[in-house]
PDB file of C-alpha atoms in Angstrom:
ATOM      1  CA  MET A   1      98.149  74.291  69.642  1.00  0.00           C
ATOM      2  CA  LYS A   2      98.232  76.437  66.537  1.00  0.00           C
ATOM      3  CA  TYR A   3      95.858  79.146  65.413  1.00  0.00           C
ATOM      4  CA  HIS A   4      95.696  81.193  62.209  1.00  0.00           C
ATOM      5  CA  ILE A   5      95.006  84.862  62.965  1.00  0.00           C
ATOM      6  CA  GLU A   6      93.809  87.463  60.497  1.00  0.00           C
ATOM      7  CA  GLY A   7      93.662  91.196  61.277  1.00  0.00           C
ATOM      8  CA  MET A   8      97.216  91.824  62.552  1.00  0.00           C
ATOM      9  CA  THR A   9      98.776  94.700  60.599  1.00  0.00           C
ATOM     10  CA  CYS A  10     101.856  95.636  62.642  1.00  0.00           C
ATOM     11  CA  ASN A  11     104.118  94.551  65.486  1.00  0.00           C
ATOM     12  CA  GLY A  12     101.856  96.425  67.876  1.00  0.00           C
ATOM     13  CA  CYS A  13      98.973  94.113  66.901  1.00  0.00           C
ATOM     14  CA  ARG A  14     101.229  91.085  67.229  1.00  0.00           C
ATOM     15  CA  THR A  15     102.306  92.186  70.705  1.00  0.00           C
ATOM     16  CA  GLN A  16      98.682  92.780  71.753  1.00  0.00           C
ATOM     17  CA  VAL A  17      97.567  89.333  70.553  1.00  0.00           C
ATOM     18  CA  GLU A  18     100.560  87.635  72.214  1.00  0.00           C
ATOM     19  CA  GLN A  19      99.865  89.432  75.484  1.00  0.00           C
ATOM     20  CA  ILE A  20      96.201  88.429  75.450  1.00  0.00           C
ATOM     21  CA  LEU A  21      97.017  84.795  74.701  1.00  0.00           C
ATOM     22  CA  ASN A  22      99.604  84.669  77.492  1.00  0.00           C
ATOM     23  CA  SER A  23      97.015  86.051  79.925  1.00  0.00           C
ATOM     24  CA  ILE A  24      94.687  83.041  79.419  1.00  0.00           C
ATOM     25  CA  ALA A  25      94.915  80.766  82.472  1.00  0.00           C
ATOM     26  CA  GLU A  26      95.311  77.549  80.466  1.00  0.00           C
ATOM     27  CA  VAL A  27      98.207  78.932  78.415  1.00  0.00           C
ATOM     28  CA  LYS A  28     101.755  78.288  79.566  1.00  0.00           C
ATOM     29  CA  GLU A  29     103.436  80.046  76.646  1.00  0.00           C
ATOM     30  CA  ALA A  30     102.189  81.800  73.513  1.00  0.00           C
ATOM     31  CA  ARG A  31     104.184  83.078  70.551  1.00  0.00           C
ATOM     32  CA  VAL A  32     102.736  84.997  67.623  1.00  0.00           C
ATOM     33  CA  ASN A  33     104.359  85.347  64.207  1.00  0.00           C
ATOM     34  CA  LEU A  34     103.193  88.419  62.265  1.00  0.00           C
ATOM     35  CA  GLU A  35     104.563  87.215  58.913  1.00  0.00           C
ATOM     36  CA  THR A  36     102.878  83.795  58.958  1.00  0.00           C
ATOM     37  CA  LYS A  37      99.837  85.106  60.885  1.00  0.00           C
ATOM     38  CA  GLU A  38     100.202  82.151  63.212  1.00  0.00           C
ATOM     39  CA  ALA A  39      99.996  81.729  66.983  1.00  0.00           C
ATOM     40  CA  SER A  40     101.669  78.764  68.664  1.00  0.00           C
ATOM     41  CA  LEU A  41     100.502  77.850  72.137  1.00  0.00           C
ATOM     42  CA  VAL A  42     101.845  75.531  74.810  1.00  0.00           C
ATOM     43  CA  VAL A  43      99.037  74.829  77.286  1.00  0.00           C
ATOM     44  CA  HIS A  44      98.654  73.334  80.761  1.00  0.00           C
ATOM     45  CA  LYS A  45      95.376  71.648  79.833  1.00  0.00           C
ATOM     46  CA  PRO A  46      93.025  71.394  76.838  1.00  0.00           C
ATOM     47  CA  LEU A  47      91.880  74.758  75.514  1.00  0.00           C
ATOM     48  CA  GLY A  48      88.916  75.210  73.179  1.00  0.00           C
ATOM     49  CA  ILE A  49      88.845  77.831  70.477  1.00  0.00           C
ATOM     50  CA  ASP A  50      85.735  79.388  72.064  1.00  0.00           C
ATOM     51  CA  ALA A  51      87.810  80.323  75.111  1.00  0.00           C
ATOM     52  CA  VAL A  52      90.347  82.001  72.863  1.00  0.00           C
ATOM     53  CA  LEU A  53      87.708  83.866  70.833  1.00  0.00           C
ATOM     54  CA  LYS A  54      86.129  85.126  74.039  1.00  0.00           C
ATOM     55  CA  GLU A  55      89.347  86.973  75.006  1.00  0.00           C
ATOM     56  CA  MET A  56      90.187  88.408  71.543  1.00  0.00           C
ATOM     57  CA  PRO A  57      88.989  91.763  70.132  1.00  0.00           C
ATOM     58  CA  LYS A  58      86.534  91.305  67.271  1.00  0.00           C
ATOM     59  CA  LYS A  59      88.905  92.806  64.704  1.00  0.00           C
ATOM     60  CA  TYR A  60      90.930  89.563  64.761  1.00  0.00           C
ATOM     61  CA  THR A  61      89.656  86.455  62.952  1.00  0.00           C
ATOM     62  CA  ILE A  62      90.958  83.238  64.541  1.00  0.00           C
ATOM     63  CA  THR A  63      90.800  79.688  63.202  1.00  0.00           C
ATOM     64  CA  GLU A  64      92.322  76.583  64.724  1.00  0.00           C
ATOM     65  CA  LYS A  65      94.957  74.699  62.722  1.00  0.00           C
ATOM     66  CA  LYS A  66      94.785  70.888  62.815  1.00  0.00           C
ATOM     67  CA  GLU A  67      97.821  69.026  64.079  1.00  0.00           C
ATOM     68  CA  ASP A  68      99.222  65.698  65.152  1.00  0.00           C
ATOM     69  CA  LYS A  69      97.437  64.536  68.339  1.00  0.00           C
ATOM     70  CA  SER A  70     100.724  63.355  69.813  1.00  0.00           C
ATOM     71  CA  ASN A  71     101.732  67.008  70.051  1.00  0.00           C
ATOM     72  CA  ALA A  72      98.406  68.317  71.281  1.00  0.00           C
ATOM     73  CA  TYR A  73      99.884  70.295  74.156  1.00  0.00           C
ATOM     74  CA  HIS A  74     103.278  71.092  72.650  1.00  0.00           C
ATOM     75  CA  VAL A  75     102.450  71.910  69.051  1.00  0.00           C
ATOM     76  CA  ALA A  76     105.263  74.213  68.052  1.00  0.00           C
ATOM     77  CA  ALA A  77     108.755  73.273  68.990  1.00  0.00           C
ATOM     78  CA  THR A  78     110.334  76.312  70.598  1.00  0.00           C
ATOM     79  CA  GLU A  79     113.724  77.370  69.347  1.00  0.00           C
ATOM     80  CA  ASN A  80     116.723  76.722  71.444  1.00  0.00           C
ATOM     81  CA  LYS A  81     117.023  79.673  73.836  1.00  0.00           C
ATOM     82  CA  THR A  82     120.724  80.040  73.186  1.00  0.00           C
ATOM     83  CA  ARG A  83     119.984  80.520  69.503  1.00  0.00           C
ATOM     84  CA  GLN A  84     117.202  82.962  70.274  1.00  0.00           C
ATOM     85  CA  LEU A  85     119.509  85.013  72.474  1.00  0.00           C
ATOM     86  CA  PHE A  86     122.374  84.981  69.943  1.00  0.00           C
ATOM     87  CA  PRO A  87     121.563  88.528  68.675  1.00  0.00           C
ATOM     88  CA  LEU A  88     121.774  89.839  72.252  1.00  0.00           C
ATOM     89  CA  PHE A  89     125.111  88.136  72.912  1.00  0.00           C
ATOM     90  CA  LEU A  90     126.452  89.365  69.550  1.00  0.00           C
ATOM     91  CA  ILE A  91     125.487  92.985  70.217  1.00  0.00           C
ATOM     92  CA  LEU A  92     126.954  92.899  73.747  1.00  0.00           C
ATOM     93  CA  GLY A  93     130.124  91.399  72.282  1.00  0.00           C
ATOM     94  CA  TYR A  94     130.452  94.215  69.765  1.00  0.00           C
ATOM     95  CA  ILE A  95     129.813  96.853  72.424  1.00  0.00           C
ATOM     96  CA  THR A  96     132.458  95.276  74.687  1.00  0.00           C
ATOM     97  CA  MET A  97     134.967  95.093  71.818  1.00  0.00           C
ATOM     98  CA  ALA A  98     134.372  98.725  70.846  1.00  0.00           C
ATOM     99  CA  SER A  99     134.790  99.842  74.445  1.00  0.00           C
ATOM    100  CA  VAL A 100     138.062  97.950  74.786  1.00  0.00           C
ATOM    101  CA  LEU A 101     139.414  99.403  71.523  1.00  0.00           C
ATOM    102  CA  LEU A 102     138.579 102.917  72.671  1.00  0.00           C
ATOM    103  CA  ASN A 103     140.677 102.478  75.807  1.00  0.00           C
ATOM    104  CA  TYR A 104     143.379  99.878  75.146  1.00  0.00           C
ATOM    105  CA  LYS A 105     146.237 102.375  74.531  1.00  0.00           C
ATOM    106  CA  GLN A 106     145.787 104.130  77.860  1.00  0.00           C
ATOM    107  CA  TRP A 107     143.679 101.741  79.847  1.00  0.00           C
ATOM    108  CA  ASP A 108     141.326 103.206  82.407  1.00  0.00           C
ATOM    109  CA  THR A 109     138.592 101.014  83.859  1.00  0.00           C
ATOM    110  CA  ASP A 110     136.209 103.892  84.594  1.00  0.00           C
ATOM    111  CA  ASN A 111     136.522 105.160  81.011  1.00  0.00           C
ATOM    112  CA  PHE A 112     135.926 101.648  79.703  1.00  0.00           C
ATOM    113  CA  MET A 113     132.745 101.318  81.770  1.00  0.00           C
ATOM    114  CA  MET A 114     131.484 104.754  80.704  1.00  0.00           C
ATOM    115  CA  ASP A 115     132.084 103.912  77.031  1.00  0.00           C
ATOM    116  CA  PHE A 116     130.396 100.521  77.476  1.00  0.00           C
ATOM    117  CA  MET A 117     127.353 102.058  79.166  1.00  0.00           C
ATOM    118  CA  GLY A 118     127.138 104.886  76.627  1.00  0.00           C
ATOM    119  CA  LEU A 119     127.294 102.514  73.630  1.00  0.00           C
ATOM    120  CA  PHE A 120     124.908 100.118  75.353  1.00  0.00           C
ATOM    121  CA  TYR A 121     122.254 102.807  75.710  1.00  0.00           C
ATOM    122  CA  ILE A 122     122.673 104.216  72.199  1.00  0.00           C
ATOM    123  CA  VAL A 123     122.597 100.822  70.460  1.00  0.00           C
ATOM    124  CA  PHE A 124     119.689  99.432  72.475  1.00  0.00           C
ATOM    125  CA  SER A 125     117.625 102.624  71.998  1.00  0.00           C
ATOM    126  CA  PHE A 126     118.081 102.266  68.214  1.00  0.00           C
ATOM    127  CA  PHE A 127     116.337  98.874  68.186  1.00  0.00           C
ATOM    128  CA  LYS A 128     113.523 100.169  70.408  1.00  0.00           C
ATOM    129  CA  LEU A 129     112.852 103.097  68.057  1.00  0.00           C
ATOM    130  CA  LEU A 130     112.401 100.757  65.075  1.00  0.00           C
ATOM    131  CA  ASP A 131     108.952  99.989  66.465  1.00  0.00           C
ATOM    132  CA  LEU A 132     108.246 102.411  69.294  1.00  0.00           C
ATOM    133  CA  SER A 133     104.574 101.407  69.637  1.00  0.00           C
ATOM    134  CA  GLY A 134     105.390  97.671  69.784  1.00  0.00           C
ATOM    135  CA  PHE A 135     108.190  98.326  72.286  1.00  0.00           C
ATOM    136  CA  ALA A 136     105.927 100.376  74.562  1.00  0.00           C
ATOM    137  CA  LYS A 137     103.355  97.561  74.733  1.00  0.00           C
ATOM    138  CA  SER A 138     105.980  94.867  75.366  1.00  0.00           C
ATOM    139  CA  PHE A 139     107.844  96.950  77.943  1.00  0.00           C
ATOM    140  CA  ALA A 140     104.661  97.624  79.906  1.00  0.00           C
ATOM    141  CA  MET A 141     104.223  93.866  80.354  1.00  0.00           C
ATOM    142  CA  TYR A 142     107.072  93.657  82.860  1.00  0.00           C
ATOM    143  CA  ASP A 143     108.343  97.137  83.821  1.00  0.00           C
ATOM    144  CA  PRO A 144     106.328  98.231  86.902  1.00  0.00           C
ATOM    145  CA  LEU A 145     106.479 101.963  86.083  1.00  0.00           C
ATOM    146  CA  ALA A 146     105.659 101.510  82.373  1.00  0.00           C
ATOM    147  CA  ASN A 147     102.721  99.333  83.392  1.00  0.00           C
ATOM    148  CA  LYS A 148     101.287 102.144  85.527  1.00  0.00           C
ATOM    149  CA  LEU A 149     102.376 105.096  83.389  1.00  0.00           C
ATOM    150  CA  SER A 150     102.122 104.392  79.656  1.00  0.00           C
ATOM    151  CA  SER A 151     103.906 107.627  78.693  1.00  0.00           C
ATOM    152  CA  TYR A 152     107.033 106.354  80.451  1.00  0.00           C
ATOM    153  CA  ALA A 153     107.302 103.411  78.046  1.00  0.00           C
ATOM    154  CA  TRP A 154     107.088 105.821  75.090  1.00  0.00           C
ATOM    155  CA  ILE A 155     109.868 108.123  76.335  1.00  0.00           C
ATOM    156  CA  TYR A 156     112.124 105.339  77.667  1.00  0.00           C
ATOM    157  CA  PRO A 157     114.222 104.992  74.461  1.00  0.00           C
ATOM    158  CA  PHE A 158     114.825 108.746  74.496  1.00  0.00           C
ATOM    159  CA  ILE A 159     115.953 108.522  78.145  1.00  0.00           C
ATOM    160  CA  GLU A 160     118.428 105.858  76.975  1.00  0.00           C
ATOM    161  CA  ILE A 161     119.692 108.160  74.199  1.00  0.00           C
ATOM    162  CA  GLY A 162     120.197 110.980  76.711  1.00  0.00           C
ATOM    163  CA  LEU A 163     122.041 108.727  79.155  1.00  0.00           C
ATOM    164  CA  GLY A 164     124.152 107.277  76.347  1.00  0.00           C
ATOM    165  CA  LEU A 165     125.263 110.734  75.223  1.00  0.00           C
ATOM    166  CA  MET A 166     125.998 111.790  78.789  1.00  0.00           C
ATOM    167  CA  PHE A 167     128.315 108.801  79.305  1.00  0.00           C
ATOM    168  CA  LEU A 168     130.082 109.134  75.943  1.00  0.00           C
ATOM    169  CA  MET A 169     130.518 112.914  76.300  1.00  0.00           C
ATOM    170  CA  ARG A 170     131.461 112.602  80.018  1.00  0.00           C
ATOM    171  CA  PHE A 171     128.706 115.077  80.922  1.00  0.00           C
ATOM    172  CA  ASN A 172     127.234 115.102  84.468  1.00  0.00           C
ATOM    173  CA  ILE A 173     128.293 111.505  85.050  1.00  0.00           C
ATOM    174  CA  PRO A 174     127.085 111.321  88.694  1.00  0.00           C
ATOM    175  CA  ILE A 175     123.573 112.276  87.551  1.00  0.00           C
ATOM    176  CA  ALA A 176     123.716 109.772  84.693  1.00  0.00           C
ATOM    177  CA  LEU A 177     124.764 107.063  87.170  1.00  0.00           C
ATOM    178  CA  LEU A 178     121.936 107.861  89.589  1.00  0.00           C
ATOM    179  CA  VAL A 179     119.343 107.847  86.801  1.00  0.00           C
ATOM    180  CA  THR A 180     120.772 104.550  85.521  1.00  0.00           C
ATOM    181  CA  ILE A 181     120.429 102.983  88.978  1.00  0.00           C
ATOM    182  CA  VAL A 182     116.822 104.154  89.332  1.00  0.00           C
ATOM    183  CA  VAL A 183     115.685 103.303  85.784  1.00  0.00           C
ATOM    184  CA  LEU A 184     117.420  99.910  85.505  1.00  0.00           C
ATOM    185  CA  GLY A 185     116.580  99.121  89.135  1.00  0.00           C
ATOM    186  CA  ILE A 186     112.866  99.422  88.359  1.00  0.00           C
ATOM    187  CA  THR A 187     113.181  97.328  85.199  1.00  0.00           C
ATOM    188  CA  THR A 188     115.308  94.662  86.915  1.00  0.00           C
ATOM    189  CA  PHE A 189     112.674  94.358  89.665  1.00  0.00           C
ATOM    190  CA  GLY A 190     110.075  93.672  86.968  1.00  0.00           C
ATOM    191  CA  VAL A 191     112.314  91.187  85.149  1.00  0.00           C
ATOM    192  CA  THR A 192     113.010  89.344  88.426  1.00  0.00           C
ATOM    193  CA  LYS A 193     109.278  89.085  89.161  1.00  0.00           C
ATOM    194  CA  VAL A 194     108.595  87.642  85.684  1.00  0.00           C
ATOM    195  CA  LEU A 195     111.376  85.070  86.076  1.00  0.00           C
ATOM    196  CA  MET A 196     110.202  84.049  89.542  1.00  0.00           C
ATOM    197  CA  ASP A 197     106.627  83.703  88.314  1.00  0.00           C
ATOM    198  CA  LYS A 198     107.981  81.633  85.385  1.00  0.00           C
ATOM    199  CA  LYS A 199     105.995  83.634  82.865  1.00  0.00           C
ATOM    200  CA  SER A 200     106.876  83.403  79.177  1.00  0.00           C
ATOM    201  CA  ILE A 201     106.830  86.894  77.656  1.00  0.00           C
ATOM    202  CA  GLN A 202     108.877  88.786  75.127  1.00  0.00           C
ATOM    203  CA  CYS A 203     111.834  90.844  76.313  1.00  0.00           C
ATOM    204  CA  ALA A 204     111.691  94.418  74.992  1.00  0.00           C
ATOM    205  CA  CYS A 205     115.390  95.210  75.563  1.00  0.00           C
ATOM    206  CA  LEU A 206     115.985  95.096  71.787  1.00  0.00           C
ATOM    207  CA  GLY A 207     112.514  96.265  70.846  1.00  0.00           C
ATOM    208  CA  THR A 208     110.250  94.039  68.802  1.00  0.00           C
ATOM    209  CA  ALA A 209     112.444  93.714  65.704  1.00  0.00           C
ATOM    210  CA  LEU A 210     114.383  90.897  67.406  1.00  0.00           C
ATOM    211  CA  LYS A 211     112.045  88.555  69.274  1.00  0.00           C
ATOM    212  CA  LEU A 212     113.912  87.710  72.472  1.00  0.00           C
ATOM    213  CA  PRO A 213     112.379  85.643  75.272  1.00  0.00           C
ATOM    214  CA  MET A 214     112.575  86.918  78.828  1.00  0.00           C
ATOM    215  CA  THR A 215     115.383  84.869  80.405  1.00  0.00           C
ATOM    216  CA  LYS A 216     118.092  85.071  83.047  1.00  0.00           C
ATOM    217  CA  ALA A 217     120.271  86.695  80.335  1.00  0.00           C
ATOM    218  CA  THR A 218     118.004  89.743  80.508  1.00  0.00           C
ATOM    219  CA  PHE A 219     118.514  89.935  84.256  1.00  0.00           C
ATOM    220  CA  ILE A 220     122.302  89.540  83.891  1.00  0.00           C
ATOM    221  CA  GLU A 221     122.400  92.252  81.208  1.00  0.00           C
ATOM    222  CA  ASN A 222     120.704  94.734  83.546  1.00  0.00           C
ATOM    223  CA  ALA A 223     122.774  93.570  86.516  1.00  0.00           C
ATOM    224  CA  ILE A 224     126.046  94.291  84.659  1.00  0.00           C
ATOM    225  CA  MET A 225     124.951  97.876  83.997  1.00  0.00           C
ATOM    226  CA  LEU A 226     123.831  98.341  87.614  1.00  0.00           C
ATOM    227  CA  VAL A 227     127.111  96.960  89.007  1.00  0.00           C
ATOM    228  CA  MET A 228     129.118  99.315  86.751  1.00  0.00           C
ATOM    229  CA  ALA A 229     126.967 102.246  87.845  1.00  0.00           C
ATOM    230  CA  PHE A 230     127.424 101.477  91.546  1.00  0.00           C
ATOM    231  CA  ILE A 231     131.193 100.994  91.155  1.00  0.00           C
ATOM    232  CA  MET A 232     131.660 104.308  89.370  1.00  0.00           C
ATOM    233  CA  LEU A 233     129.372 106.129  91.766  1.00  0.00           C
ATOM    234  CA  PHE A 234     131.349 104.915  94.793  1.00  0.00           C
ATOM    235  CA  ASN A 235     134.672 105.704  93.076  1.00  0.00           C
ATOM    236  CA  SER A 236     133.652 109.261  92.198  1.00  0.00           C
TER     237      SER A 236
END
């Protein structure tokens, strides 16, 4: 099902609308495009526009877009997930390559992991800060602590910057490792719950600039960082 939505002015609005649509019981998956002002819904059963209007704040104007009846419940074809996740794989590839180049002359696995984790935090925080408000709303949808404490979602990118600098500057590494285990442990718990519940929400790991779906790749990305943190902590 497709709807035209007026009243969205920023990524924060888009995230709010997408979150509300995904919370409707009949909706299996909802995606909102700010540029086209369009919402695409995949539903479990027929959903009337009145039910949608009931859930939406009055500042948004919603009209239903007509479509081919043969696609009544699967109106918008979702992009291939591999293609959607390409930016994430590309960024992780660049971070890995940079970490290898920094250590290939005198290879040291611990130094490689610290460089990887430092670059990971710095690069990922950059994308979050492009739209801090949108990130905070998306992050609160699956991180248990951000869901209960909104201020945590707002400071999270700055925590990443601090951790990134600590790893790259080799400053208080044991503390940085412990904070990494706690912070990513909480997030990974939330990601795991979303995957087990088979919910379709946006991953906030790269902020809202790059619209990534929550998938197993998100879990693996966090798991890699946690494994590195545990290895270095036990080796120290």
